[in-house]
JSON list of C-alpha atoms in Angstrom, two decimals:
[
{"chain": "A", "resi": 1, "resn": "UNK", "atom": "CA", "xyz": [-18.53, -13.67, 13.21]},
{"chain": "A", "resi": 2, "resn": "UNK", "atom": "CA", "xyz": [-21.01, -11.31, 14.37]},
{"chain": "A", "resi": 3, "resn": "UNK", "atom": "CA", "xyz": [-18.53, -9.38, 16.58]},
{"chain": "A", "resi": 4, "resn": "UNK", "atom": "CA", "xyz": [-15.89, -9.15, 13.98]},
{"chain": "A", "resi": 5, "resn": "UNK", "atom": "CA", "xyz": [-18.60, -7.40, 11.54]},
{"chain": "A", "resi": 6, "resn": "UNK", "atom": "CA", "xyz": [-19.81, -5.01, 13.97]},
{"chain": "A", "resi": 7, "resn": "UNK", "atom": "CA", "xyz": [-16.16, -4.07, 15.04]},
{"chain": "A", "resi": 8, "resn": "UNK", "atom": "CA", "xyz": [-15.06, -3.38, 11.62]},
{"chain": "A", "resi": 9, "resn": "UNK", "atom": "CA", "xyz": [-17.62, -1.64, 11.00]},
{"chain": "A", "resi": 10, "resn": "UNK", "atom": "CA", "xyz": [-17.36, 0.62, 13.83]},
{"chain": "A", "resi": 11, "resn": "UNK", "atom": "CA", "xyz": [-13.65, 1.15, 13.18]},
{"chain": "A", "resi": 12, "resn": "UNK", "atom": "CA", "xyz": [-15.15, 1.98, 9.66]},
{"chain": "A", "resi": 13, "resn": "UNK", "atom": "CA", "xyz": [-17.24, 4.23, 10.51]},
{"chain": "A", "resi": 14, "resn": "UNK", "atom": "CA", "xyz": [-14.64, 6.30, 13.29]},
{"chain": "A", "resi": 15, "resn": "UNK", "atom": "CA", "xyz": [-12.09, 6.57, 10.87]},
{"chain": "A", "resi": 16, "resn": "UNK", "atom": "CA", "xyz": [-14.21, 7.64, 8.10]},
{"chain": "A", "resi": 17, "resn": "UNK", "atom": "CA", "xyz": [-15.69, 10.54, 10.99]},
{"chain": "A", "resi": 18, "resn": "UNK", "atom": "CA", "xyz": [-12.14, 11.75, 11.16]},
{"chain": "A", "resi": 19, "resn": "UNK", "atom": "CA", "xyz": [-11.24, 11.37, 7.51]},
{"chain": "A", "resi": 20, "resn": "UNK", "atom": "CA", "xyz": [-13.98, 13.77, 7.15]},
{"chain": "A", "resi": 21, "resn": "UNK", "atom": "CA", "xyz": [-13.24, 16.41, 9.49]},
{"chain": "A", "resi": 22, "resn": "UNK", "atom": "CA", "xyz": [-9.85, 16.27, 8.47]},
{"chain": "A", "resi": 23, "resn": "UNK", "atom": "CA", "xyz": [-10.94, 16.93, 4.76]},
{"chain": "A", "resi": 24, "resn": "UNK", "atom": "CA", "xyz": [-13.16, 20.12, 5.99]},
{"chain": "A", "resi": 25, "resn": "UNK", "atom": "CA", "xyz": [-10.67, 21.47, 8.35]},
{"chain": "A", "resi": 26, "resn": "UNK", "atom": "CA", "xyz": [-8.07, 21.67, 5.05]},
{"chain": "A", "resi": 27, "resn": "UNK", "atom": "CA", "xyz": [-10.61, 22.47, 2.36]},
{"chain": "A", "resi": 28, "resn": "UNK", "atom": "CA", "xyz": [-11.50, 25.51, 4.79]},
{"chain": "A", "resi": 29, "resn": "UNK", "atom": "CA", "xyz": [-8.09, 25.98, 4.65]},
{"chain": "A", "resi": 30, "resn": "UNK", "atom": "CA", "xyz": [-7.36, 25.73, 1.22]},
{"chain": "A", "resi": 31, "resn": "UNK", "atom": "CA", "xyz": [-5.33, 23.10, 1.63]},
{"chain": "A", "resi": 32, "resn": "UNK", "atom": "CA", "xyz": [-6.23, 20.42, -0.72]},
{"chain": "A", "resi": 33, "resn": "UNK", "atom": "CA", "xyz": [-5.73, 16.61, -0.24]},
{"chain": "A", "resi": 34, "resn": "UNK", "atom": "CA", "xyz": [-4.39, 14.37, -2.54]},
{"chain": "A", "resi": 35, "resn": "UNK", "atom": "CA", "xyz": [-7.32, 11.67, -2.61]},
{"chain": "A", "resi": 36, "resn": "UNK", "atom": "CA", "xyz": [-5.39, 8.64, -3.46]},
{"chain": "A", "resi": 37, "resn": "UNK", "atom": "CA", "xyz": [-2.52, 8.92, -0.62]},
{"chain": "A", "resi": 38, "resn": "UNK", "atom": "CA", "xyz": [-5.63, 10.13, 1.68]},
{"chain": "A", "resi": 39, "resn": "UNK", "atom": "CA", "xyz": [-6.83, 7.00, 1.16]},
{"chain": "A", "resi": 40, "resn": "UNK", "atom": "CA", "xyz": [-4.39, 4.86, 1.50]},
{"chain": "A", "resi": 41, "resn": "UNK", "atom": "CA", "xyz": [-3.68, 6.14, 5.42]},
{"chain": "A", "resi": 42, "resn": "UNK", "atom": "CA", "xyz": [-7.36, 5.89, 6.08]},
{"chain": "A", "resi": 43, "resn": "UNK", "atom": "CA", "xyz": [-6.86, 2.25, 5.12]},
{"chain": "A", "resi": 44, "resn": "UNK", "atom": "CA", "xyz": [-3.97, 1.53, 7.02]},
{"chain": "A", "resi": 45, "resn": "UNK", "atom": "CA", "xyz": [-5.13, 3.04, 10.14]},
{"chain": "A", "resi": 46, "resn": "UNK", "atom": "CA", "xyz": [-8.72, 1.46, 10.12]},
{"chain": "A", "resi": 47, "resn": "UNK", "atom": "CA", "xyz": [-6.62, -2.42, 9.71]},
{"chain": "A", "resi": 48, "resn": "UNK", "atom": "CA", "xyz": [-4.29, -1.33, 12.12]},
{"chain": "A", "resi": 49, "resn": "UNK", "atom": "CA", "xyz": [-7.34, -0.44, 14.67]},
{"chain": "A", "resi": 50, "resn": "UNK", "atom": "CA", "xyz": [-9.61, -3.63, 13.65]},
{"chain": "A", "resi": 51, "resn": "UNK", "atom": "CA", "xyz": [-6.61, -5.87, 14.22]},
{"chain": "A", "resi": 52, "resn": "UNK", "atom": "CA", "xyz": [-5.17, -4.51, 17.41]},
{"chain": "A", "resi": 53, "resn": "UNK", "atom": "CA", "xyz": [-8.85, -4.49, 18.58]},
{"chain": "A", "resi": 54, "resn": "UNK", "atom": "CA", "xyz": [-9.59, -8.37, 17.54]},
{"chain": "A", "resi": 55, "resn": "UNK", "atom": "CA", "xyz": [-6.01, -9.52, 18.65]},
{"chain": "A", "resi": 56, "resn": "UNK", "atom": "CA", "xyz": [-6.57, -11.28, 21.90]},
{"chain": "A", "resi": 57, "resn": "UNK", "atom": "CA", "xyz": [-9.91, -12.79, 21.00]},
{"chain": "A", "resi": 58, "resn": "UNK", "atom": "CA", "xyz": [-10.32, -16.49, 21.08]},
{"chain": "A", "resi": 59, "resn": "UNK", "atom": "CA", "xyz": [-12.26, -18.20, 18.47]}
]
């Protein structure tokens, strides 16, 4: 249990790195972001990473 909290958390924390850098990159930019689809890709990718890191663990 342990291992599984300190993975996701790690996968938090990398994806939220790059969510930022992304953001400053466009605001420098002027691009701006919609927040809510943003979001929703930071989400996806951080399961997708957590699960295909966790996948061949046994119990």
């Amino acid at each position: 249990m342990k291992n599984h909290l300190l993975k996701g958390i790690a996968v938090l924390a990398g994806v939220m790195a790059v969510d930022m850098i992304i953001n400053i990159i466009c605001n420098i930019n002027g691009i701006d972001l919609n927040s809510m689809a943003n979001t929703f890709v930071s989400v996806l990718c951080a399961t997708a990473i957590y699960g295909r890191w966790t996948r061949n663990e046994k119990n």
